[in-house]
mmCIF file of C-alpha atoms in Angstrom:
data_model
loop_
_atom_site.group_PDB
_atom_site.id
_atom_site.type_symbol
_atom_site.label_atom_id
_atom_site.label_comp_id
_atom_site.label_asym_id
_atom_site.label_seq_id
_atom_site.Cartn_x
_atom_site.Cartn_y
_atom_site.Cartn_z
ATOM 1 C CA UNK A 1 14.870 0.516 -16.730
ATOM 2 C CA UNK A 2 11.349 1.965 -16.934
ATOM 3 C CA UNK A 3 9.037 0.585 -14.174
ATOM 4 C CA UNK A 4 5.765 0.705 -13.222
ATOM 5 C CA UNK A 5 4.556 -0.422 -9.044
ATOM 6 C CA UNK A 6 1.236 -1.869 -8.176
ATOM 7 C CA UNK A 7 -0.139 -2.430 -5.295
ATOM 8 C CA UNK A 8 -3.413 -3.707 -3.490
ATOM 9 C CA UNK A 9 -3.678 -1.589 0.039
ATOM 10 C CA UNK A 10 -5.651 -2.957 3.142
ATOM 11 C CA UNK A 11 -5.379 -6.643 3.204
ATOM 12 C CA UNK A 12 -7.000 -8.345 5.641
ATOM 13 C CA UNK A 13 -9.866 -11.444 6.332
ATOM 14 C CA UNK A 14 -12.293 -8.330 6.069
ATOM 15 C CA UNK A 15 -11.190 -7.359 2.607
ATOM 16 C CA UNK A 16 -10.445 -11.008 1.085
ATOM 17 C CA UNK A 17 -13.110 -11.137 -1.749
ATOM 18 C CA UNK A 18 -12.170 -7.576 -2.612
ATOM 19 C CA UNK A 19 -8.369 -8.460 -2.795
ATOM 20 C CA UNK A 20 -9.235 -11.297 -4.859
ATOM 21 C CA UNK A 21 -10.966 -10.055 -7.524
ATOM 22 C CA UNK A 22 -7.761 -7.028 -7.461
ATOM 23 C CA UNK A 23 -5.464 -9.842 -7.583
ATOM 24 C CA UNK A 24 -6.834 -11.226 -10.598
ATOM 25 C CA UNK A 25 -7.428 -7.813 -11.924
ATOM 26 C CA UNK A 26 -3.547 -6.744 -11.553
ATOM 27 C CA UNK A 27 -2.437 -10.264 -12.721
ATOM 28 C CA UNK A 28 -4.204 -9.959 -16.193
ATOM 29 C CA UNK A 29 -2.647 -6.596 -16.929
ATOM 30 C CA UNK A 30 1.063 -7.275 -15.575
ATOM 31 C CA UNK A 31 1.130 -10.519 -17.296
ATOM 32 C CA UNK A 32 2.156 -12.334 -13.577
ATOM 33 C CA UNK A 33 1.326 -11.492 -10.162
ATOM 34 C CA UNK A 34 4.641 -8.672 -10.144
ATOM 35 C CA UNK A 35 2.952 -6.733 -7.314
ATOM 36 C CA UNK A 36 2.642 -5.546 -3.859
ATOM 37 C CA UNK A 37 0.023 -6.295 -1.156
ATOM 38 C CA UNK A 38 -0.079 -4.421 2.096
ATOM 39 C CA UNK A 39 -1.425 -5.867 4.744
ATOM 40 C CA UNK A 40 -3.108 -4.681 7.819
ATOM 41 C CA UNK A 41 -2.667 -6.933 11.086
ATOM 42 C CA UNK A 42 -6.278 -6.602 12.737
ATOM 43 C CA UNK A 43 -7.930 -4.143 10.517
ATOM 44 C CA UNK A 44 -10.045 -1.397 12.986
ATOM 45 C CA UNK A 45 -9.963 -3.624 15.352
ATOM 46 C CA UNK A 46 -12.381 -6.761 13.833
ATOM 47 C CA UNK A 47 -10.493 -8.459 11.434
ATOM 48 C CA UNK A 48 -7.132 -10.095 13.085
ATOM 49 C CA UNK A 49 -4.758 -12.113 10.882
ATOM 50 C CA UNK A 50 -3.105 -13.827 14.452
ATOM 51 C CA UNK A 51 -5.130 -16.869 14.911
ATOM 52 C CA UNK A 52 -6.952 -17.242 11.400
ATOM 53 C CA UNK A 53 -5.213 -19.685 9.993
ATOM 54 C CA UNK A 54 -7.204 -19.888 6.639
ATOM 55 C CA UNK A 55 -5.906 -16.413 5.899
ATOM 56 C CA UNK A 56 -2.723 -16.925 6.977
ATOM 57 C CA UNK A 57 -2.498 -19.424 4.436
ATOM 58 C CA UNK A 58 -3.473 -17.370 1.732
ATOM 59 C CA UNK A 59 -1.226 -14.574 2.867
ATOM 60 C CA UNK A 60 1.692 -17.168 2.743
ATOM 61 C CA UNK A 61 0.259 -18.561 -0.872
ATOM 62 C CA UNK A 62 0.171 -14.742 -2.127
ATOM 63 C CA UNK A 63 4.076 -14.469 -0.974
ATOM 64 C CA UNK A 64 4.994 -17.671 -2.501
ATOM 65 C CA UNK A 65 3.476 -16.651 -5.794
ATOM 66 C CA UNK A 66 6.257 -13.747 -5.711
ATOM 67 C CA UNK A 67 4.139 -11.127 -4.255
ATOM 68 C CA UNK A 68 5.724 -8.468 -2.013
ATOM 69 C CA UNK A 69 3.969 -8.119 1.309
ATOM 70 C CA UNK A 70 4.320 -4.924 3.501
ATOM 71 C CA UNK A 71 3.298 -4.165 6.811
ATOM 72 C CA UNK A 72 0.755 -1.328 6.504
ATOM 73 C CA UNK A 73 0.087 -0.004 10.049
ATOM 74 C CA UNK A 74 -1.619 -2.185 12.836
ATOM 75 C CA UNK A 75 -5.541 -1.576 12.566
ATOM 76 C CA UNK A 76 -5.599 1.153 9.797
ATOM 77 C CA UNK A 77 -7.189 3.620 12.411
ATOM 78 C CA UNK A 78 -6.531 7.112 14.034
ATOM 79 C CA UNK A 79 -8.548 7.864 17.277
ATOM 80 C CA UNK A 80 -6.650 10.154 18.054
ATOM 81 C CA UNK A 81 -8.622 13.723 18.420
ATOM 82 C CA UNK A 82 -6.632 15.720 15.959
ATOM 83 C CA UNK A 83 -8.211 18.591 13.821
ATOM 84 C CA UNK A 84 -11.403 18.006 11.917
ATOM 85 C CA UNK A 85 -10.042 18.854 8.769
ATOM 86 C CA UNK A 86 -7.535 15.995 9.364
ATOM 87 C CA UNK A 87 -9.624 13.347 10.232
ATOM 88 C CA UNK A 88 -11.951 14.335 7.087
ATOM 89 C CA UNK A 89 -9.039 13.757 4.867
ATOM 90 C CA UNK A 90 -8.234 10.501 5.716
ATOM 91 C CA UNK A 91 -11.493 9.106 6.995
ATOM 92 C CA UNK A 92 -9.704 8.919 10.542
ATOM 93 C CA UNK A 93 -7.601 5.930 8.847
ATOM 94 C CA UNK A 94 -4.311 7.736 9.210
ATOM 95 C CA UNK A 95 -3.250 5.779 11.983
ATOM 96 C CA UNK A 96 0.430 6.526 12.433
ATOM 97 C CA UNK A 97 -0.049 10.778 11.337
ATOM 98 C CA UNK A 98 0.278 11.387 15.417
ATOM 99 C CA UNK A 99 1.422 8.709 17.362
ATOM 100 C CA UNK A 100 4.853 9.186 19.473
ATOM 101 C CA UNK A 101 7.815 7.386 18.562
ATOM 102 C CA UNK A 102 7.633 4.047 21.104
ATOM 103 C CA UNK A 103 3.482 3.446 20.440
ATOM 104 C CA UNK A 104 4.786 3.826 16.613
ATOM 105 C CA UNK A 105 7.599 1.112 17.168
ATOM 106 C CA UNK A 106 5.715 -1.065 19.738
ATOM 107 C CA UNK A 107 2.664 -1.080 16.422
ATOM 108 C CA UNK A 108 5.657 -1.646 13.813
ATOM 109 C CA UNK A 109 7.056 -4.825 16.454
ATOM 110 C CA UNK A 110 3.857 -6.332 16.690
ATOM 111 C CA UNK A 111 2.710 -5.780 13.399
ATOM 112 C CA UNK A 112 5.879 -7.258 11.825
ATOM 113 C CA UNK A 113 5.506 -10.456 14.011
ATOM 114 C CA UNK A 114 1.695 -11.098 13.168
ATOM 115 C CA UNK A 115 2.691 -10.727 9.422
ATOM 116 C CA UNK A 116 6.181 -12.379 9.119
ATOM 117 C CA UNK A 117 5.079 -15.236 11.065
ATOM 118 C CA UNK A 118 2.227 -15.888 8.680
ATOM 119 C CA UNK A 119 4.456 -15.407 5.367
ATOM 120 C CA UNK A 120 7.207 -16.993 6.617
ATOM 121 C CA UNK A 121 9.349 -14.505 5.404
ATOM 122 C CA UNK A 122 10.903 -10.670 6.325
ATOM 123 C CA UNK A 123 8.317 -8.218 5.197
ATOM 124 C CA UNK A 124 9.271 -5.925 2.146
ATOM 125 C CA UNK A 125 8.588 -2.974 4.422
ATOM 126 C CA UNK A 126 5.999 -0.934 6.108
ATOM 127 C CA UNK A 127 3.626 1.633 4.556
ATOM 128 C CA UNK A 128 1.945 3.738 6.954
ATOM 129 C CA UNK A 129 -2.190 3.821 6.133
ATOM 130 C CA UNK A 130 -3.046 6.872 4.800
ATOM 131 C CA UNK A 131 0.567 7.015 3.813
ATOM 132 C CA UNK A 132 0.874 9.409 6.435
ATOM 133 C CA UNK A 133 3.749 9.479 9.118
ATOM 134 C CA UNK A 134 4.282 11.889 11.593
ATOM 135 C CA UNK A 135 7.456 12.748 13.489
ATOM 136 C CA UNK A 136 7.162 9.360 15.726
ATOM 137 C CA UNK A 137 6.731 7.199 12.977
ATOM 138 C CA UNK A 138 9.801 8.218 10.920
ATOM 139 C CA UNK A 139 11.666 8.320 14.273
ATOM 140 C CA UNK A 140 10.482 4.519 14.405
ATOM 141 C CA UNK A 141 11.212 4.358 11.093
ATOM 142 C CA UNK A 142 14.403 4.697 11.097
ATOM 143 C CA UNK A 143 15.580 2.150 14.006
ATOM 144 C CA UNK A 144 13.025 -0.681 13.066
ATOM 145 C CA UNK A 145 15.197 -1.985 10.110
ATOM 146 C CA UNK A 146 12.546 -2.122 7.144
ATOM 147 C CA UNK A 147 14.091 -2.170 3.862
ATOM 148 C CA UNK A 148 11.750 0.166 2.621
ATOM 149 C CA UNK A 149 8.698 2.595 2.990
ATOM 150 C CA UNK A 150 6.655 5.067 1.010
ATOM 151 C CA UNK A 151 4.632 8.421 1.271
ATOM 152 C CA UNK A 152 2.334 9.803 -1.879
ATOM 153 C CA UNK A 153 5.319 11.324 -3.268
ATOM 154 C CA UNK A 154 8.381 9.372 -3.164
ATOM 155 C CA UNK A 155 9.832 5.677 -2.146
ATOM 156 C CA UNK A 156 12.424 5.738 -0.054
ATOM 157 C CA UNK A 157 15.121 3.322 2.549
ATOM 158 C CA UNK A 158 14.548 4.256 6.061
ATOM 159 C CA UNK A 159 17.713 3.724 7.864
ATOM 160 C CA UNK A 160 19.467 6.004 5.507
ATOM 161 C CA UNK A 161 16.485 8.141 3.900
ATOM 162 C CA UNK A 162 18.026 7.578 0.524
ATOM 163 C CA UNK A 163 15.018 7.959 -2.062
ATOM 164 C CA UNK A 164 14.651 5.431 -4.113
ATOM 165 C CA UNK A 165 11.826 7.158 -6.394
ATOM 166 C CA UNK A 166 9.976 10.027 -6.660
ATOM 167 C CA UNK A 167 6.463 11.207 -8.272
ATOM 168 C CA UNK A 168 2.727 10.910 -7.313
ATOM 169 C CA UNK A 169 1.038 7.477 -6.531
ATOM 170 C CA UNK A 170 -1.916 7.025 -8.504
ATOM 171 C CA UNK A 171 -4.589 5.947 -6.609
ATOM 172 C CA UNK A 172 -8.434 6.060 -6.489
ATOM 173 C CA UNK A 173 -11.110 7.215 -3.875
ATOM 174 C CA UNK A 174 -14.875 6.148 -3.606
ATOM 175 C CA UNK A 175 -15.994 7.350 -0.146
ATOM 176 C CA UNK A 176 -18.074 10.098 -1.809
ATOM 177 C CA UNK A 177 -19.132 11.168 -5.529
ATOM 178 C CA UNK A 178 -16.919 14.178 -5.526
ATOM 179 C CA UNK A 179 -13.568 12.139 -4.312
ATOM 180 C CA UNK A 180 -14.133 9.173 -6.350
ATOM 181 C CA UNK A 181 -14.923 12.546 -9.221
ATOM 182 C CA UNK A 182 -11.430 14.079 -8.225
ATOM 183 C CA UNK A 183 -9.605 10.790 -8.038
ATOM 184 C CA UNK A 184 -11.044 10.274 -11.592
ATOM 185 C CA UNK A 185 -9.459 12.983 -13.239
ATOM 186 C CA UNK A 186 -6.126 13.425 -11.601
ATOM 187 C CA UNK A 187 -5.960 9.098 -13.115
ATOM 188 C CA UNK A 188 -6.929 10.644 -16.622
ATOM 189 C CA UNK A 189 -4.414 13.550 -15.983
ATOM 190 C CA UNK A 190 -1.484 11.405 -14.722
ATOM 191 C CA UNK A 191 -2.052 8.861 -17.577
ATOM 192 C CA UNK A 192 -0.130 11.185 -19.671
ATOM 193 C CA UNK A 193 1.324 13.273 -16.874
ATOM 194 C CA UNK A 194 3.687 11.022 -15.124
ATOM 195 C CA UNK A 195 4.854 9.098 -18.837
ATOM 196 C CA UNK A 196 8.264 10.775 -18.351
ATOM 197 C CA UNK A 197 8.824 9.220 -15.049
ATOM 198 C CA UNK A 198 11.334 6.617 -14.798
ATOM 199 C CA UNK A 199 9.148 4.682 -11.773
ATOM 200 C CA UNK A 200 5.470 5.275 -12.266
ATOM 201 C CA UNK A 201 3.010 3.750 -8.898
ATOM 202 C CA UNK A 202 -0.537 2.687 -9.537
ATOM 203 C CA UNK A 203 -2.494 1.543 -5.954
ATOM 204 C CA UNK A 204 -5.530 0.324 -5.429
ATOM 205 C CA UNK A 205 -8.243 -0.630 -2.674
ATOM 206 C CA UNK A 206 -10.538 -3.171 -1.727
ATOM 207 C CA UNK A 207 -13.400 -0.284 -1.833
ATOM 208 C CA UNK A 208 -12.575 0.304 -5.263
ATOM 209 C CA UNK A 209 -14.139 -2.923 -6.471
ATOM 210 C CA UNK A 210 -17.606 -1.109 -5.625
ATOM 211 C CA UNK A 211 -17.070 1.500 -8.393
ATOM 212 C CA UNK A 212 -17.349 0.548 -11.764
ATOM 213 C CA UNK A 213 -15.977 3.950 -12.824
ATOM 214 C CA UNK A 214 -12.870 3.204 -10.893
ATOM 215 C CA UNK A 215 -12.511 0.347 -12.212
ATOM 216 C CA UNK A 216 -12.629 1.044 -15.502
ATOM 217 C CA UNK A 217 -10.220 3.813 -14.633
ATOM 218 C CA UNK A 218 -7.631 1.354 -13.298
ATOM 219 C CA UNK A 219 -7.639 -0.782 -16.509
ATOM 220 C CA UNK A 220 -7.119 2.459 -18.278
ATOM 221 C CA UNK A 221 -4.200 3.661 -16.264
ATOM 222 C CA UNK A 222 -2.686 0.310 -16.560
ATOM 223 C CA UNK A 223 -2.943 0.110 -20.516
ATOM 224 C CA UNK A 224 -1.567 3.587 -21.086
ATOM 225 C CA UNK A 225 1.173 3.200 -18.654
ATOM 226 C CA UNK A 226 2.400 -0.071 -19.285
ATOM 227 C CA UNK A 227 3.865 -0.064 -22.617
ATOM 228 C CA UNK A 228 7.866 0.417 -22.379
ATOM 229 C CA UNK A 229 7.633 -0.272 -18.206
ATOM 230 C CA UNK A 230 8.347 -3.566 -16.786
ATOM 231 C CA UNK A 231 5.446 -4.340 -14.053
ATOM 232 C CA UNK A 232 8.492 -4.573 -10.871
ATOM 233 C CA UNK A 233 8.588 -5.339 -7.342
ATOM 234 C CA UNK A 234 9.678 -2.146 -5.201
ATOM 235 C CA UNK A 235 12.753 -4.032 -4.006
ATOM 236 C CA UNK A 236 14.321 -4.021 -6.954
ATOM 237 C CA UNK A 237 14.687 -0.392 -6.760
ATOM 238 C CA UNK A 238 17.462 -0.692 -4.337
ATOM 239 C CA UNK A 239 19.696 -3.361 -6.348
ATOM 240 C CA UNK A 240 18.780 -5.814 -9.214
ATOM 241 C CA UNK A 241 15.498 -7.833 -8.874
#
């Protein structure tokens, strides 16, 4: 089977309008809301999910609608002081590129609790922000029993690094005019690029509700790749859905 994986990155109370309007957005094209959400437990720091229940309640609406939820880091941020070319690349968001294995697993622990709790549910996995792991984090990784993770280039089961899918996520940037430029083209490239591809992954962001270029670009993306894929959760890439 052919199948195409959406997701909406950096849920939080911060980003709730934004993930709204991408809800809708991803609903209309996929026919039903066949997609992923990851979800950030106290986004930089201002934005915790423990202790809002309102949001909680969504989150746990979102999951009952059949929406997979992943973990996706703790607060989204890296202070750590790493190289300034690093830090430019990811906006200092790549939270788990450099921490050491048990400040990756204690994150993963708490993380997992704040979210499960409010879904009710096991998380589909964890997602490192950025999607960015560095030696720590796949050590922690592998020992904290998610199902599943992913990087830019492939999808893959932690606990026995069996890949599960491989090729470039599409996704979209709007921090500048040249990114949201690059992240333009390389959508209008992999349109026809990545056709071939049994597993094609579109993700988007709550910033890229700000750009009507992008968004136009997503609906684009969606339409050409959708025909002949079935819109799929990323579990069922390890059995029947």
């Amino acid at each position: 089977m052919r199948r195409l994986l959406a997701s909406i990155h950096d849920v939080s109370p911060r980003s709730e309008a934004a993930v709204d309007r991408l809800a809708e957005r991803l609903t209309q094209h996929l026919g039903a809301p066949r997609f992923a959400m990851l979800v950030v437990p106290d986004f930089w720091g201002t934005a915790p999910i423990a202790g809002n229940a309102a949001f909680r309640a969504r989150l746990r609406g979102w999951a009952d609608l059949g929406i997979e939820m992943f973990l996706h880091g703790w607060h989204h941020r890296d202070p750590s002081p790493r190289g300034l070319a690093a830090r430019h690349m990811t906006a200092g968001e790549g939270e788990f590129a450099a921490l050491p294995e048990a400040e990756a697993r204690a994150r993963m622990q708490r993380g997992r609790a704040v979210v499960e709790d409010a879904i009710g549910r096991p998380v589909a996995g964890f997602i490192a922000p950025a999607w960015l792991y560095g030696p720590g984090a796949h050590a922690a990784l592998a020992n904290e029993g998610f199902a599943l993770a992913e990087d830019h280039l492939r999808v893959w089961q932690p606990a026995s690094g069996r890949v599960l899918a491989r090729g470039p996520v599409i996704a979209w940037a709007s921090r500048s005019p040249a990114r949201m430029a690059s992240s333009l083209a390389f959508a209008a490239l992999a349109r026809q690029a990545l056709r071939p591809l049994s597993v094609v992954r579109v993700a988007v962001h709550p910033g890229d509700c700000g750009a009507p270029a992008i968004l136009a670009s997503i609906d684009a993306t969606l339409a050409a790749l959708l025909p002949g894929r079935q819109p799929d959760h990323y579990a069922a890439l390890s059995g029947p859905s």
